[in-house]
mmCIF file of C-alpha atoms in Angstrom:
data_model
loop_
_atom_site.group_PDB
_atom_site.id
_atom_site.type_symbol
_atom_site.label_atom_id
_atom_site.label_comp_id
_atom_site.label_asym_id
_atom_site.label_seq_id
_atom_site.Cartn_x
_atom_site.Cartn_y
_atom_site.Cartn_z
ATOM 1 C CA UNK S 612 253.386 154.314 58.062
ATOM 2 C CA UNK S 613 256.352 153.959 55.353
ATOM 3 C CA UNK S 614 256.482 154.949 51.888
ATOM 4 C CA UNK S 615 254.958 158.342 51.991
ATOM 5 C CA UNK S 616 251.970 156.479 53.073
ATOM 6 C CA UNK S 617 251.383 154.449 50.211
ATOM 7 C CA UNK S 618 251.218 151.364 52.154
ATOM 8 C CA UNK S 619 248.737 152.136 55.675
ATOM 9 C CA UNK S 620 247.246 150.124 57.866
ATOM 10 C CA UNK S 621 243.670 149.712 57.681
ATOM 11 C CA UNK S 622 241.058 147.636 59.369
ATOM 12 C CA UNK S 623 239.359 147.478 56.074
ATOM 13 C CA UNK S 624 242.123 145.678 54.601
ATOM 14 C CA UNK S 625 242.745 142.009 54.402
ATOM 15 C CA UNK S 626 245.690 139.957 54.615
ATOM 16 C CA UNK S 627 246.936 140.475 51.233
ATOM 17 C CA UNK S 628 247.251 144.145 51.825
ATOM 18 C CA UNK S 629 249.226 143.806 55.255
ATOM 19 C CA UNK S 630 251.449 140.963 52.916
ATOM 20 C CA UNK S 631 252.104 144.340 50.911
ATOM 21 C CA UNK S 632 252.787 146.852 53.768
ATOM 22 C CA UNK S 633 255.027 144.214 55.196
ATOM 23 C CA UNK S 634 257.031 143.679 51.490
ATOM 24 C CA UNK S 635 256.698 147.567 51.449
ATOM 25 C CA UNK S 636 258.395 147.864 55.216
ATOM 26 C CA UNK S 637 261.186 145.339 54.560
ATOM 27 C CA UNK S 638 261.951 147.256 51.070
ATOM 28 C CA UNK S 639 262.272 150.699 52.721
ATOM 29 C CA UNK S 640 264.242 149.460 55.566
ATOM 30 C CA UNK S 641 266.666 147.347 53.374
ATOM 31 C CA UNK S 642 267.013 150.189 50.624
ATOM 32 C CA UNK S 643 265.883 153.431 52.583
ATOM 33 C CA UNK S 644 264.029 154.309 49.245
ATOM 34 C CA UNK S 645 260.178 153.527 48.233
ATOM 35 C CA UNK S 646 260.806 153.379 44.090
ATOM 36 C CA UNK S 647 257.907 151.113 44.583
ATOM 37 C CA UNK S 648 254.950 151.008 41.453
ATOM 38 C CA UNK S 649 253.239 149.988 38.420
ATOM 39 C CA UNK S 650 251.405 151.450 35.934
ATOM 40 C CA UNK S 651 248.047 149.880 34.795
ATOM 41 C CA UNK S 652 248.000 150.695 30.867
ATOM 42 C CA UNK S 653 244.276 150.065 29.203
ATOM 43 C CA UNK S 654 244.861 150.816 24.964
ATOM 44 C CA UNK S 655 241.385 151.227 23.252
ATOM 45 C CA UNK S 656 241.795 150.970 19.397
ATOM 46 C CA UNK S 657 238.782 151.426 17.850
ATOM 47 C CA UNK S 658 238.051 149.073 14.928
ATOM 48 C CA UNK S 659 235.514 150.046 12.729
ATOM 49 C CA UNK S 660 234.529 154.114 12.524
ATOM 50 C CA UNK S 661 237.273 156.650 13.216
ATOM 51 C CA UNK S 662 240.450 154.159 13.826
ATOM 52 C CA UNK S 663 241.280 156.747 17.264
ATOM 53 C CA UNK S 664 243.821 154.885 19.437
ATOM 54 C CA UNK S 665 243.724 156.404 23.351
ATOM 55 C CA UNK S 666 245.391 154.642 26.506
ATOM 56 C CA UNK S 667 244.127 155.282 30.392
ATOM 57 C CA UNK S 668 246.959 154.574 32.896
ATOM 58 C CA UNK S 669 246.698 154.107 36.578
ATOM 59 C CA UNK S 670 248.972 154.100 38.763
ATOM 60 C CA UNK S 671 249.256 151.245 41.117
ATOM 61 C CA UNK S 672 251.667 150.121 44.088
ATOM 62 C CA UNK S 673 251.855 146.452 42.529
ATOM 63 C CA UNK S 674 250.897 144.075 39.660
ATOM 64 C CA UNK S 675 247.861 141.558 40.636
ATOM 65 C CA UNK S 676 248.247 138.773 38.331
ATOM 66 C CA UNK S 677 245.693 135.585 37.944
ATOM 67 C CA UNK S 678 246.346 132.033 37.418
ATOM 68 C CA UNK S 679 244.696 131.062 34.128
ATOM 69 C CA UNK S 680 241.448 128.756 34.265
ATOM 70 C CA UNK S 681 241.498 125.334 35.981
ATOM 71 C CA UNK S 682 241.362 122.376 33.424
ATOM 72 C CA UNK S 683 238.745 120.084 34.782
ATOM 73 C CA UNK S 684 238.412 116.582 33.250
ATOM 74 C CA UNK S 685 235.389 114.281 34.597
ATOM 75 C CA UNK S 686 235.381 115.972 37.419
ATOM 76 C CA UNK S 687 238.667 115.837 38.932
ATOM 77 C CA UNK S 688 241.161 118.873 38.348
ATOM 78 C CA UNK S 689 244.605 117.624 36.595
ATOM 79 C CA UNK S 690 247.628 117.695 38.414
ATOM 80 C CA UNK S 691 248.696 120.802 40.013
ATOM 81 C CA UNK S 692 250.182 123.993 36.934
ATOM 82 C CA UNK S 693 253.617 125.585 37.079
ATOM 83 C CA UNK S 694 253.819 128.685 35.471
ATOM 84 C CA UNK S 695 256.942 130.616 35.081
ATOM 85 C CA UNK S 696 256.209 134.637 36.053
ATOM 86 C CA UNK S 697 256.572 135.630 32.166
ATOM 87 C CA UNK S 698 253.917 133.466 31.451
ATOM 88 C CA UNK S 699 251.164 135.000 33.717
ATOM 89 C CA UNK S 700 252.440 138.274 32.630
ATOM 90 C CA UNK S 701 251.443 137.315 29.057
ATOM 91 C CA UNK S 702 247.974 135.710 30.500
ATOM 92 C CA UNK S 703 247.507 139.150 32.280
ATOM 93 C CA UNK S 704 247.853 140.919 29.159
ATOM 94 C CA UNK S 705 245.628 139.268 26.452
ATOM 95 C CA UNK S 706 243.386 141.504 24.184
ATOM 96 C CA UNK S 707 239.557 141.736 24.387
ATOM 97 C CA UNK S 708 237.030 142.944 21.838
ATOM 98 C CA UNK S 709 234.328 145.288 23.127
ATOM 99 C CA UNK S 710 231.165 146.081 20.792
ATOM 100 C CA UNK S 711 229.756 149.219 21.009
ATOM 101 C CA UNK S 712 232.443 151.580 22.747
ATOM 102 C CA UNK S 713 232.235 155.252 22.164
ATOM 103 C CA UNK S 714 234.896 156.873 21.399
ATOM 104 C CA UNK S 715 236.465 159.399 23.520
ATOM 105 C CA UNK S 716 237.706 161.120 20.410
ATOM 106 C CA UNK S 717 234.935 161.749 18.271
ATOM 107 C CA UNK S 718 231.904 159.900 20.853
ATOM 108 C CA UNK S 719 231.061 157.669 17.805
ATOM 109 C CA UNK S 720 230.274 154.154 18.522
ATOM 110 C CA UNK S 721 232.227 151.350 17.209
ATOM 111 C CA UNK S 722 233.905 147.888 17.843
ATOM 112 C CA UNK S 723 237.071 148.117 19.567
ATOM 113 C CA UNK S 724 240.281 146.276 20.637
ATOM 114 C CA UNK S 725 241.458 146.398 24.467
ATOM 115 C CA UNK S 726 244.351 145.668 25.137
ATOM 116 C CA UNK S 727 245.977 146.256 29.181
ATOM 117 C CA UNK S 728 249.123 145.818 29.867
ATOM 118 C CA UNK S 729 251.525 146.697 32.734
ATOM 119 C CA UNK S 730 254.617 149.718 32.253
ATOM 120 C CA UNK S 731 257.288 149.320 35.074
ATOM 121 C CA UNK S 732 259.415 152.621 35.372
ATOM 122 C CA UNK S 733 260.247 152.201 39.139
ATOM 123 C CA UNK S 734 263.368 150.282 40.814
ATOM 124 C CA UNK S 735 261.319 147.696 42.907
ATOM 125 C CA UNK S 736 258.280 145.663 41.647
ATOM 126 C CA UNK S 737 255.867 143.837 43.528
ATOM 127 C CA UNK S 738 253.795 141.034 41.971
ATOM 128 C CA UNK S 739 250.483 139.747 44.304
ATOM 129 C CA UNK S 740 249.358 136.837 42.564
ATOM 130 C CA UNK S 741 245.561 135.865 43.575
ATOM 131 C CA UNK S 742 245.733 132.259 44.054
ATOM 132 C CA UNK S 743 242.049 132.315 44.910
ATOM 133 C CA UNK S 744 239.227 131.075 42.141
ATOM 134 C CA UNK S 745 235.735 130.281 42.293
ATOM 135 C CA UNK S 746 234.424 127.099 41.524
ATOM 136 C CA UNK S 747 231.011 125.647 41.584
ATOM 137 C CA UNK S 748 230.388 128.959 43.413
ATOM 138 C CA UNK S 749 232.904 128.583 46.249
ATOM 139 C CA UNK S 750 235.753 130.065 46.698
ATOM 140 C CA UNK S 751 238.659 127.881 46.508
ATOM 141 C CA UNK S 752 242.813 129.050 46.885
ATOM 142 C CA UNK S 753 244.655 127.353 44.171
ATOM 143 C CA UNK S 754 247.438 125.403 44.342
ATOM 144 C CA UNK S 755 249.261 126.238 41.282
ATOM 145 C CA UNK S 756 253.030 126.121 41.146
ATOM 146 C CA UNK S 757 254.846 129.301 40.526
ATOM 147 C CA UNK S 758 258.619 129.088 38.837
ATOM 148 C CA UNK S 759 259.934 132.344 39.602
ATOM 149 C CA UNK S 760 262.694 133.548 37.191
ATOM 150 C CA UNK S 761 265.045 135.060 39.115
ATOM 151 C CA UNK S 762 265.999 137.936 36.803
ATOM 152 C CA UNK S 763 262.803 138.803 34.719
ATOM 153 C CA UNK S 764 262.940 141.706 31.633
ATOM 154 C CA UNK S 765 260.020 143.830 32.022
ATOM 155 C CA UNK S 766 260.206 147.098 29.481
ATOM 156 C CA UNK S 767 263.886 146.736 28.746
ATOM 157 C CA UNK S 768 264.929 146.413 31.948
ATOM 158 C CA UNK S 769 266.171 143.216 33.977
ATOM 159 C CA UNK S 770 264.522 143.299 37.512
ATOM 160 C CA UNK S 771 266.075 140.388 40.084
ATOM 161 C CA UNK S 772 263.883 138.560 42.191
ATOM 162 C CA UNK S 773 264.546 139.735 46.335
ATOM 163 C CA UNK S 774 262.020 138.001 47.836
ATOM 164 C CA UNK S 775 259.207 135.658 48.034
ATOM 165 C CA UNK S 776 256.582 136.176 50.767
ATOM 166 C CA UNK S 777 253.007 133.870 50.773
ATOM 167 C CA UNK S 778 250.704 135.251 53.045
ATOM 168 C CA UNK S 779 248.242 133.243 54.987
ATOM 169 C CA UNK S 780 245.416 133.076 57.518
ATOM 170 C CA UNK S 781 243.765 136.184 58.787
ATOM 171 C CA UNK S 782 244.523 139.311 59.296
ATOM 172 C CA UNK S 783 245.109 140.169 63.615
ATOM 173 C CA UNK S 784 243.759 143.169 64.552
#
């Protein structure tokens, strides 16, 4: 187990997660450091009563992005996306508006903005993009292009891209 046992291996976990512990592994034997992390920011602003603003944060070992929606036209699904990273960073990171949130504040009940949104304040990043969707109720891995930047600025700071692993098939036990 590396990384102060951040990443472990576990039969409940899938291949995505042993993708990680590997991208973890490699990290920690190439750098002999684990600055390896995310924070999950959720802003509530609420709209209508008291105005309170309040953020949760959680800490997480890596970003999961999605692909945006699949454009279907008479049936058939267009040709196959590219998205740079920045962009599904922005997708990721769209605001919602609840209705009837209470506030943590005062507890009165209002309309409110959400906005989440990642904070990087570690040396190493590591984006898992879920490439699977469902459609017509099945689940179906997409086949979307990504065009990764090689340096990306996340919160003022330029991060360069190391490596690119895609994980496939099943986990062996």
């Amino acid at each position: 187990i590396k990384c102060g046992n951040r990443y472990a291996w576990k039969r409940t976990h899938k291949g995505q997660h042993d993708a990680a512990e590997l991208v973890a592994d490699l990290l920690w034997n190439r750098r002999n450091t684990c600055n390896v992390g995310v924070k999950r920011v959720r802003k509530l602003r609420m709209l209508e009563t008291c105005l309170h603003v309040w953020e949760t944060v959680h800490e997480e070992h890596m970003a999961v992005l999605q692909f945006p929606p699949e454009t279907v036209a008479h049936g058939q699904i267009e040709d196959v996306p590219t998205h740079s990273m920045k962009q599904l960073l922005e997708l990721n990171e769209e605001e919602e508006t609840i209705q009837d949130v209470n506030c943590q504040r005062c507890q009165k009940s209002s309309l409110a903005k959400s906005t989440s949104f990642f904070r990087y304040n570690e040396t190493v990043v590591i984006f898992r993009i879920n490439r699977y969707t469902v459609i017509r109720g099945q689940q179906k891995k997409r086949r979307d292009v990504i065009d990764p930047d090689v340096v990306l600025r996340l919160d003022d700071t330029e991060y360069m891209l190391v490596a690119v692993v895609e994980a496939s098939g099943k986990t062996i036990e």
